[in-house]
Coordinates of C-alpha atoms in Angstrom, one line a residue:
Chain Z
M1268 CA -79.4 206.5 -40.4
I1269 CA -79.2 203.7 -37.9
S1270 CA -75.6 204.6 -37.1
A1271 CA -76.7 208.2 -36.5
L1272 CA -79.5 206.9 -34.2
M1273 CA -77.0 204.7 -32.2
D1274 CA -74.6 207.6 -31.9
G1275 CA -77.5 209.7 -30.7
V1276 CA -78.3 207.3 -27.9
V1277 CA -74.6 207.0 -26.9
L1278 CA -74.4 210.8 -26.8
G1279 CA -77.8 211.2 -25.3
L1280 CA -77.2 209.1 -22.2
Q1281 CA -74.2 211.3 -21.5
Y1282 CA -76.3 214.4 -22.0
G1283 CA -78.8 213.0 -19.6
L1284 CA -76.1 212.5 -16.9
L1285 CA -74.9 216.1 -17.6
G1286 CA -78.5 217.3 -17.1
V1287 CA -79.0 215.4 -13.8
G1288 CA -76.3 217.4 -12.0
L1289 CA -77.9 220.7 -13.1
T1290 CA -81.4 219.6 -12.4
L1291 CA -80.7 218.4 -8.9
I1292 CA -79.1 221.7 -7.9
Y1293 CA -82.0 223.6 -9.3
G1294 CA -84.5 221.4 -7.6
L1295 CA -82.8 221.6 -4.2
A1296 CA -81.3 225.0 -4.0
G1297 CA -83.1 227.0 -6.7
V1298 CA -79.8 227.7 -8.3
I1299 CA -79.3 227.4 -12.1
N1300 CA -75.6 226.4 -12.3
L1301 CA -74.3 228.2 -15.3
A1302 CA -70.8 226.9 -14.5
H1303 CA -71.8 223.2 -14.8
G1304 CA -69.8 222.6 -18.1
Q1305 CA -66.9 224.6 -16.8
V1306 CA -66.7 222.4 -13.6
A1307 CA -67.0 219.3 -15.9
V1308 CA -64.1 220.4 -18.1
M1309 CA -62.1 221.4 -15.0
G1310 CA -62.4 217.9 -13.8
A1311 CA -61.2 216.5 -17.1
I1312 CA -58.2 218.9 -17.2
V1313 CA -57.3 217.6 -13.7
V1314 CA -57.4 214.1 -15.0
S1315 CA -55.2 214.9 -17.9
L1316 CA -52.7 216.7 -15.7
A1317 CA -52.6 213.7 -13.4
M1318 CA -52.0 211.4 -16.3
E1319 CA -49.2 213.5 -17.6
A1320 CA -47.7 213.2 -14.1
D1321 CA -47.7 209.4 -14.7
V1322 CA -50.7 208.7 -12.5
P1323 CA -52.5 205.6 -14.1
A1324 CA -55.8 206.3 -15.8
V1325 CA -58.2 205.0 -13.2
P1326 CA -56.7 206.8 -10.2
A1327 CA -56.3 209.9 -12.3
I1328 CA -60.0 209.8 -13.2
L1329 CA -60.9 209.4 -9.5
I1330 CA -58.7 212.4 -8.7
G1331 CA -60.4 214.5 -11.4
L1332 CA -63.9 213.5 -10.1
A1333 CA -63.0 214.3 -6.6
A1334 CA -61.5 217.7 -7.6
A1335 CA -64.8 218.7 -9.3
A1336 CA -66.8 217.5 -6.3
V1337 CA -64.7 219.3 -3.8
F1338 CA -64.9 222.5 -5.9
M1339 CA -68.7 222.4 -5.8
L1340 CA -68.7 221.7 -2.1
L1341 CA -66.6 224.8 -1.6
V1342 CA -69.0 226.8 -3.8
D1343 CA -71.9 225.6 -1.6
A1344 CA -70.0 226.5 1.6
T1345 CA -68.9 230.0 0.5
L1346 CA -70.5 231.8 -2.4
M1347 CA -73.9 230.1 -2.1
R1348 CA -74.4 231.3 1.5
A1349 CA -75.5 234.7 0.3
V1350 CA -77.9 233.1 -2.2
Y1351 CA -79.5 230.9 0.4
R1352 CA -80.5 233.9 2.4
Q1353 CA -82.6 235.2 -0.5
E1354 CA -86.0 234.0 -1.4
G1355 CA -87.9 233.6 -4.7
E1356 CA -86.9 235.5 -7.7
S1357 CA -83.9 237.3 -6.2
R1358 CA -82.6 233.9 -5.1
I1359 CA -82.8 232.5 -8.6
L1360 CA -81.2 235.6 -10.1
L1361 CA -78.4 235.9 -7.6
G1362 CA -77.6 232.2 -7.9
L1363 CA -77.6 232.4 -11.7
L1364 CA -75.3 235.5 -11.7
I1365 CA -72.9 234.1 -9.2
M1366 CA -72.6 230.8 -11.0
L1367 CA -72.1 232.6 -14.3
G1368 CA -69.3 234.5 -12.7
V1369 CA -67.8 231.2 -11.4
G1370 CA -68.0 229.9 -14.9
F1371 CA -66.1 232.9 -16.3
V1372 CA -63.4 232.5 -13.7
I1373 CA -62.9 228.8 -14.5
D1374 CA -62.9 229.6 -18.2
G1375 CA -60.4 232.4 -17.6
V1376 CA -58.0 230.3 -15.6
L1377 CA -58.2 227.3 -18.0
E1378 CA -57.6 229.6 -21.0
W1379 CA -54.7 231.3 -19.2
R1380 CA -52.9 228.3 -17.8
Y1381 CA -54.1 225.4 -19.9
P1382 CA -55.2 226.7 -23.3
I1383 CA -54.2 223.6 -25.2
Q1384 CA -54.5 221.0 -22.4
Q1385 CA -57.0 218.3 -23.5
L1386 CA -58.2 215.1 -22.1
G1387 CA -58.4 212.3 -24.6
L1388 CA -58.8 208.7 -23.4
R1389 CA -57.9 206.3 -26.2
I1390 CA -59.6 203.0 -25.5
G1391 CA -57.9 200.2 -27.6
G1392 CA -59.5 197.5 -29.5
E1393 CA -61.4 196.9 -32.8
P1394 CA -64.9 198.4 -33.3
I1395 CA -67.6 196.0 -32.2
P1396 CA -70.7 195.6 -34.4
I1397 CA -74.0 196.4 -32.7
L1398 CA -77.1 195.9 -34.8
G1399 CA -74.8 195.9 -37.8
V1400 CA -73.2 199.2 -36.9
P1401 CA -69.6 199.1 -35.9
M1402 CA -69.3 200.9 -32.6
S1403 CA -65.9 202.0 -31.3
T1404 CA -64.8 200.5 -28.0
G1405 CA -64.6 204.1 -26.6
S1406 CA -68.3 204.7 -27.4
L1407 CA -69.3 201.4 -25.8
L1408 CA -67.3 201.9 -22.7
A1409 CA -68.6 205.5 -22.3
T1410 CA -72.2 204.1 -22.7
A1411 CA -71.6 201.3 -20.2
V1412 CA -70.2 203.7 -17.6
T1413 CA -73.1 206.1 -18.1
V1414 CA -75.7 203.4 -17.9
V1415 CA -74.2 201.8 -14.8
I1416 CA -74.0 205.2 -13.1
G1417 CA -77.5 206.0 -14.2
L1418 CA -78.8 202.7 -12.6
V1419 CA -76.8 203.4 -9.5
L1420 CA -78.5 206.8 -9.2
V1421 CA -81.9 205.3 -9.7
V1422 CA -81.3 202.8 -7.0
F1423 CA -79.8 205.5 -4.8
F1424 CA -82.8 207.8 -5.1
R1425 CA -85.4 205.0 -4.7
S1426 CA -84.0 202.8 -2.1
T1427 CA -81.7 204.6 0.3
A1428 CA -82.6 207.0 3.1
L1429 CA -80.4 209.7 1.8
G1430 CA -81.7 209.4 -1.7
R1431 CA -85.3 209.6 -0.5
G1432 CA -84.2 212.5 1.6
V1433 CA -82.9 214.4 -1.5
R1434 CA -86.2 213.8 -3.3
S1435 CA -88.2 214.9 -0.2
V1436 CA -86.3 218.2 0.0
I1437 CA -87.0 218.8 -3.7
Q1438 CA -90.7 218.1 -3.2
D1439 CA -91.4 219.9 0.1
E1440 CA -88.5 221.5 2.0
Q1441 CA -90.6 222.2 5.1
G1442 CA -92.1 218.6 5.0
A1443 CA -88.5 217.4 4.9
M1444 CA -87.5 219.4 8.0
L1445 CA -90.6 218.0 9.8
V1446 CA -89.4 214.4 9.3
G1447 CA -86.0 215.3 10.7
I1448 CA -84.0 216.1 7.5
D1449 CA -81.5 218.9 7.4
P1450 CA -82.1 220.6 4.0
A1451 CA -78.7 222.4 4.2
R1452 CA -76.8 219.1 4.5
V1453 CA -78.7 217.5 1.7
R1454 CA -78.0 220.5 -0.4
T1455 CA -74.3 220.3 0.3
F1456 CA -74.3 216.6 -0.6
V1457 CA -76.0 217.4 -3.9
F1458 CA -73.5 220.1 -4.8
G1459 CA -70.7 217.5 -4.4
L1460 CA -72.6 214.9 -6.3
S1461 CA -73.4 217.3 -9.1
G1462 CA -69.7 218.3 -9.5
L1463 CA -68.7 214.6 -9.6
L1464 CA -71.3 213.7 -12.2
A1465 CA -70.3 216.7 -14.3
A1466 CA -66.7 215.6 -14.4
L1467 CA -67.7 212.0 -15.1
V1468 CA -69.5 213.2 -18.2
A1469 CA -66.4 215.1 -19.3
V1470 CA -64.4 211.9 -18.8
T1471 CA -66.8 209.7 -20.8
R1472 CA -66.9 212.3 -23.6
A1473 CA -63.1 212.1 -23.6
M1474 CA -63.4 208.4 -24.5
T1475 CA -64.7 209.4 -28.0
G1476 CA -63.0 212.7 -28.5
P1477 CA -60.7 215.2 -26.8
V1478 CA -62.2 217.5 -24.1
G1479 CA -60.7 220.9 -23.4
V1480 CA -61.5 224.4 -22.5
S1481 CA -63.4 224.9 -25.8
S1482 CA -66.1 222.5 -24.6
T1483 CA -67.1 224.3 -21.4
I1484 CA -69.9 226.5 -22.8
S1485 CA -71.4 223.9 -25.0
F1486 CA -71.5 221.5 -21.9
T1487 CA -73.3 224.1 -19.9
I1488 CA -75.8 224.9 -22.6
L1489 CA -76.5 221.2 -23.2
A1490 CA -77.0 220.6 -19.5
L1491 CA -79.4 223.5 -19.3
I1492 CA -81.4 222.3 -22.4
V1493 CA -81.6 218.8 -21.0
A1494 CA -82.8 220.0 -17.6
V1495 CA -85.4 222.2 -19.2
V1496 CA -86.7 219.6 -21.5
G1497 CA -86.7 216.9 -18.8
G1498 CA -88.3 219.1 -16.2
L1499 CA -86.2 221.0 -13.7
G1500 CA -85.8 218.8 -10.6
S1501 CA -86.6 215.5 -12.3
V1502 CA -83.8 212.9 -12.6
S1503 CA -85.6 210.4 -14.8
G1504 CA -86.8 213.3 -16.9
A1505 CA -83.2 214.4 -17.5
F1506 CA -82.2 211.0 -18.8
A1507 CA -85.2 210.7 -21.1
A1508 CA -84.6 214.2 -22.4
G1509 CA -80.9 213.5 -22.8
V1510 CA -81.5 210.5 -25.0
L1511 CA -84.2 212.3 -27.0
L1512 CA -81.9 215.3 -27.5
G1513 CA -78.9 213.1 -28.3
V1514 CA -80.9 211.5 -31.1
V1515 CA -82.1 214.9 -32.4
D1516 CA -78.6 216.2 -32.2
R1517 CA -77.1 213.3 -34.3
L1518 CA -80.0 213.2 -36.8
S1519 CA -79.9 216.9 -37.4
S1520 CA -76.2 216.9 -37.9
F1521 CA -76.5 213.8 -40.2
Y1522 CA -79.3 215.3 -42.4
I1523 CA -78.6 219.0 -42.2
G1524 CA -75.2 219.8 -40.7
T1525 CA -73.4 220.2 -37.3
Y1526 CA -73.8 224.0 -37.5
V1527 CA -77.6 223.8 -36.8
T1528 CA -77.6 221.2 -34.0
T1529 CA -77.3 223.6 -31.1
I1530 CA -80.0 225.8 -32.7
I1531 CA -82.3 222.9 -33.1
L1532 CA -81.7 221.7 -29.5
L1533 CA -82.4 225.2 -28.2
L1534 CA -85.6 225.2 -30.3
C1535 CA -86.6 221.9 -28.5
A1536 CA -86.1 223.6 -25.1
A1537 CA -88.2 226.6 -26.3
I1538 CA -91.0 224.4 -27.6
T1539 CA -90.9 222.4 -24.3
I1540 CA -91.3 225.6 -22.3
V1541 CA -94.3 226.7 -24.4
A1542 CA -96.0 223.3 -24.7
R1543 CA -95.1 221.6 -21.4
P1544 CA -93.6 224.1 -19.0
A1545 CA -92.9 221.5 -16.3
G1546 CA -90.9 219.4 -18.8
L1547 CA -91.5 216.0 -20.2
F1548 CA -91.8 214.3 -16.8
G1549 CA -92.6 217.3 -14.7
R1550 CA -96.2 217.9 -13.5
S1551 CA -97.8 221.2 -13.9
H1552 CA -99.4 222.1 -10.6
Chain U
M817 CA -105.3 226.2 37.6
T818 CA -101.8 225.3 36.6
G819 CA -101.8 222.5 39.1
V820 CA -104.3 220.5 37.0
S821 CA -102.6 218.0 34.7
G822 CA -102.9 214.5 33.4
G823 CA -100.9 212.4 35.8
A824 CA -99.8 213.9 39.1
G825 CA -96.1 214.3 39.1
A826 CA -95.7 213.3 35.5
P827 CA -92.6 214.7 34.0
R828 CA -92.9 218.0 32.1
L829 CA -92.4 217.4 28.4
L830 CA -93.0 220.8 26.9
Q831 CA -92.7 224.2 28.5
V832 CA -93.3 227.4 26.7
A833 CA -92.5 230.6 28.7
G834 CA -93.4 234.1 27.8
L835 CA -93.2 233.4 24.0
S836 CA -93.8 236.2 21.5
A837 CA -93.4 235.6 17.8
G838 CA -94.6 236.8 14.4
Y839 CA -93.6 237.8 10.9
S840 CA -91.5 240.7 9.6
G841 CA -91.0 242.2 13.0
E842 CA -94.7 242.2 14.0
D843 CA -95.7 239.8 16.7
V844 CA -98.8 237.7 16.2
V845 CA -98.5 235.8 19.5
H846 CA -97.8 237.8 22.6
D847 CA -96.2 236.5 25.9
V848 CA -97.8 233.1 25.8
S849 CA -96.9 230.4 28.4
L850 CA -98.1 226.8 28.3
H851 CA -97.0 223.4 29.5
V852 CA -97.6 219.8 28.6
D853 CA -96.8 216.9 30.9
E854 CA -96.1 213.4 29.8
G855 CA -99.2 211.4 28.9
E856 CA -101.5 214.4 28.7
A857 CA -103.6 215.6 25.8
V858 CA -103.8 219.4 25.7
T859 CA -105.8 221.6 23.3
V860 CA -105.3 225.1 22.2
I861 CA -108.6 226.5 20.9
G862 CA -109.2 229.7 19.1
S863 CA -110.7 231.1 16.0
N864 CA -109.1 231.5 12.6
G865 CA -106.2 234.0 12.9
A866 CA -106.0 233.9 16.7
G867 CA -102.3 232.8 16.3
K868 CA -102.5 229.0 16.9
S869 CA -100.3 228.2 13.9
T870 CA -97.8 230.9 14.7
L871 CA -97.5 229.6 18.2
F872 CA -96.8 226.1 16.9
R873 CA -94.5 227.3 14.2
A874 CA -92.5 229.2 16.9
I875 CA -92.3 226.1 19.0
M876 CA -90.9 224.2 16.0
S877 CA -88.4 227.1 15.2
L878 CA -90.2 227.6 11.8
V879 CA -90.5 231.2 12.9
T880 CA -88.0 232.8 15.2
P881 CA -89.5 234.0 18.5
S882 CA -88.9 237.6 19.4
S883 CA -88.8 236.7 23.1
G884 CA -89.5 233.8 25.5
T885 CA -88.2 230.3 25.7
V886 CA -89.3 226.8 24.5
T887 CA -88.1 223.8 26.6
F888 CA -88.7 220.3 25.3
D889 CA -87.9 217.2 27.3
G890 CA -85.5 219.2 29.5
N891 CA -83.6 220.9 26.7
D892 CA -83.9 224.6 25.6
V893 CA -85.0 224.3 22.0
T894 CA -85.9 228.0 21.4
T895 CA -83.3 228.4 18.7
T896 CA -82.8 224.7 17.8
A897 CA -83.2 223.9 14.1
T898 CA -86.6 222.3 13.2
H899 CA -85.1 219.0 12.0
R900 CA -83.3 218.6 15.3
I901 CA -86.5 219.3 17.3
T902 CA -88.2 216.6 15.3
R903 CA -85.3 214.1 16.0
M904 CA -85.6 214.9 19.7
G905 CA -89.1 213.5 19.7
L906 CA -91.5 216.4 19.0
A907 CA -93.4 215.6 15.8
Y908 CA -95.4 218.4 14.3
V909 CA -98.3 217.9 11.8
P910 CA -99.1 221.3 10.3
A911 CA -102.5 222.1 8.9
E912 CA -101.1 222.2 5.4
R913 CA -99.6 218.7 6.1
H914 CA -96.5 219.2 3.8
L915 CA -96.7 215.6 2.5
F916 CA -94.4 214.4 -0.3
G917 CA -97.1 214.4 -3.0
D918 CA -95.1 212.7 -5.7
M919 CA -94.1 209.8 -3.4
S920 CA -96.2 206.8 -2.4
V921 CA -97.9 206.4 1.0
A922 CA -95.2 203.8 1.9
E923 CA -92.3 206.2 0.9
N924 CA -93.9 209.0 3.0
L925 CA -94.0 206.7 6.0
L926 CA -90.4 205.5 5.4
L927 CA -89.3 209.1 5.4
G928 CA -91.1 209.6 8.7
S929 CA -88.4 207.5 10.4
Y930 CA -85.5 209.3 8.7
P931 CA -82.6 208.8 9.1
R932 CA -83.1 205.5 10.9
R933 CA -84.5 202.3 9.3
P934 CA -88.2 202.2 9.7
D935 CA -89.3 200.0 12.6
P936 CA -91.6 197.2 11.2
E937 CA -93.6 197.1 14.5
R938 CA -94.2 200.9 14.3
L939 CA -95.2 200.6 10.6
A940 CA -97.7 197.8 11.6
M941 CA -99.0 200.0 14.4
V942 CA -99.6 202.9 11.9
Y943 CA -101.3 200.6 9.4
D944 CA -103.4 199.3 12.4
V945 CA -104.5 202.8 13.4
F946 CA -105.1 203.8 9.8
P947 CA -106.1 200.7 7.8
R948 CA -106.8 203.0 4.9
L949 CA -103.1 203.7 4.5
A950 CA -102.3 200.0 4.2
E951 CA -104.8 199.7 1.4
R952 CA -103.3 202.7 -0.4
R953 CA -99.7 202.1 0.4
N954 CA -98.6 202.3 -3.3
Q955 CA -100.7 205.3 -4.2
H956 CA -99.1 208.7 -4.6
A957 CA -99.9 211.0 -1.6
R958 CA -101.1 213.8 -4.0
T959 CA -103.9 211.7 -5.4
M960 CA -105.5 210.9 -2.1
S961 CA -108.5 212.6 -0.5
G962 CA -108.1 215.2 2.2
G963 CA -109.0 212.7 5.0
E964 CA -106.5 210.1 3.7
Q965 CA -103.8 212.8 3.5
Q966 CA -104.5 213.8 7.1
M967 CA -104.1 210.1 8.1
L968 CA -100.9 210.0 6.2
A969 CA -99.6 213.2 7.8
V970 CA -100.3 211.8 11.3
G971 CA -98.9 208.3 10.3
R972 CA -95.7 209.9 8.9
A973 CA -95.3 211.8 12.2
L974 CA -95.8 208.6 14.2
M975 CA -93.0 206.8 12.3
S976 CA -90.4 208.9 14.2
K977 CA -91.7 207.4 17.5
P978 CA -92.4 210.9 18.9
K979 CA -92.7 211.6 22.6
L980 CA -95.1 214.4 21.8
L981 CA -97.4 214.8 18.8
M982 CA -98.4 218.3 18.0
L983 CA -101.2 218.8 15.5
D984 CA -102.4 222.0 14.0
E985 CA -106.1 221.8 13.0
P986 CA -106.1 218.1 12.0
T987 CA -109.7 218.4 10.8
T988 CA -109.0 221.1 8.2
G989 CA -111.0 220.3 5.1
L990 CA -112.6 217.2 6.5
S991 CA -116.3 216.4 6.6
P992 CA -117.8 216.1 10.1
L993 CA -117.8 212.3 9.8
L994 CA -114.1 212.2 8.9
A995 CA -113.3 214.8 11.6
T996 CA -114.9 212.5 14.2
E997 CA -113.0 209.6 12.7
A998 CA -109.7 211.5 12.9
Y999 CA -110.3 212.2 16.6
R1000 CA -111.2 208.6 17.2
A1001 CA -107.7 207.7 16.0
L1002 CA -106.1 210.4 18.2
A1003 CA -108.0 209.1 21.2
E1004 CA -106.7 205.6 20.4
L1005 CA -103.1 207.0 20.3
K1006 CA -103.6 208.9 23.5
A1007 CA -104.9 205.7 25.2
G1008 CA -101.7 204.0 24.0
G1009 CA -99.7 206.6 26.0
L1010 CA -98.9 209.2 23.5
T1011 CA -98.7 212.9 24.6
I1012 CA -100.7 215.1 22.3
V1013 CA -101.1 218.8 21.8
V1014 CA -103.8 219.9 19.3
A1015 CA -104.9 223.3 18.0
E1016 CA -108.5 223.3 16.9
Q1017 CA -111.4 225.3 15.7
Q1018 CA -113.6 222.2 16.0
V1019 CA -113.8 222.8 19.7
P1020 CA -116.3 220.1 20.8
L1021 CA -114.0 217.3 19.4
A1022 CA -110.9 218.8 21.0
L1023 CA -112.5 219.3 24.4
E1024 CA -113.6 215.7 24.4
L1025 CA -110.1 214.4 23.6
A1026 CA -108.1 216.6 25.9
Q1027 CA -107.9 217.0 29.7
R1028 CA -106.7 220.6 29.7
G1029 CA -107.0 223.4 27.3
Y1030 CA -106.0 227.0 26.5
V1031 CA -108.1 229.6 24.8
L1032 CA -106.1 231.8 22.4
E1033 CA -107.6 235.1 21.3
N1034 CA -105.8 237.8 19.3
G1035 CA -102.4 236.1 20.1
R1036 CA -103.0 235.9 23.9
F1037 CA -104.2 233.2 26.2
T1038 CA -107.5 234.5 27.7
L1039 CA -108.5 231.3 29.6
E1040 CA -106.9 228.0 30.6
G1041 CA -108.1 225.1 32.6
T1042 CA -109.5 221.6 32.5
T1043 CA -111.6 220.9 29.5
D1044 CA -114.6 220.4 31.8
E1045 CA -114.1 223.9 33.2
L1046 CA -113.7 225.3 29.6
A1047 CA -116.8 223.5 28.4
D1048 CA -118.8 225.1 31.3
D1049 CA -117.4 228.6 30.7
P1050 CA -120.1 230.9 29.2
E1051 CA -117.7 232.7 27.0
V1052 CA -116.4 229.4 25.5
Q1053 CA -119.9 228.2 25.1
R1054 CA -120.9 231.3 23.3
A1055 CA -117.9 231.7 21.0
Y1056 CA -117.0 228.1 20.2
L1057 CA -119.7 225.7 21.2
G1058 CA -122.6 227.4 19.5
V1059 CA -124.6 227.7 22.7
A1060 CA -126.8 230.8 22.6

């Protein structure tokens, strides 16, 4: 039970980080990125290919993160141009469909060229007991990385001009323009950041188990559920929802079975939409 | 009447020439020309729907003009992006304010100086003009009263150290007392050398603040002159000053 809880927190923090990338793009651009998990796994595959080419682990990871970030920057600069010209419902639908297509393309390419390529990062060392539960060094490292990046994000959004700029565009795009912020540049930045964070989650997941093309869709679905439960556009909400859903995930697979976890998580998202449409941390206006 | 202005020979800050603009191909503002010289306070008066907001939005490139030009501080800004116009020194406070409701007063003010670091002297000056904002600096903008939000909107605009402050109906939703208070602050800023353009339905307050004014009706200027001339005009008296 405690071990399932701890696993849930470890997993949940990573779910949170996965949701942050999705929620930021929705908040800024009104685009639901249905290729989020695909971009994450693509980054992980790049890392594994680099490591096979004898690049040491840390530089290989940086290459993978950069690849995912650059990919998202290119999406923003090309495919999304058509989306940004639309308003309201047609913008959301067009963005969703285009990103669904991008996801299929990434899936297709990965299945065609790298069907059995996987990223697994074995972290050596004996399990370390935390609250009496032996935690693998991989889990602990993944958690540490996620927590550090989460804190960096909090500081970034609270205390830097660019971070405040991102939040201002999410809250009121016209207000942002009137204080001298270029929403298009902020959007471009957030696309890159989102790709980087997605790939980072795939890398931390690889510290506890292999990540390959079979993980893409579940990553996307998880990111979507986390973003909905946390409130679309809310970074702190995404982390809180991630931890909550991680715990729900582990407990339901511990008491019932792995086969129901996704259904239970989807149920959580559905209940959130009915009970608190703006998410845990969102405000209904 | 075009020769009348604040300081003789003061440099021209804003020049709008033959501007027409509107929405979905239909012009709301027709062939409007106005100018503002450094140090002046100028008002655009007109009833609801006369086109004041559209005129200001067109100056800020928030709507694309169908014809005409806007020149600010010697540069043609007719098609310049809104955020660039702001950075050039034209700060616009729309009637809807567009504050960042989920951020504190202090954060809204910090964003006002984006992308530069906020100037502590400027921040002190804003808190000096609006002591209320200093008291509420940690409060979320969304939870403040209409009058306080208006102060914050003006304060945020001042943080960019603008050369010209352009306000659209700053008294919207304010009680008569708060409206008077808002104009007291504007008069203080004007005395400090700030150039101001204000669109207003509360005509007496605007005429008192400004030296010159334009009357906008159905998207066209029907009258312009010194505020004394406007206040003496029978048509202005009848339509805007409640004189029978």
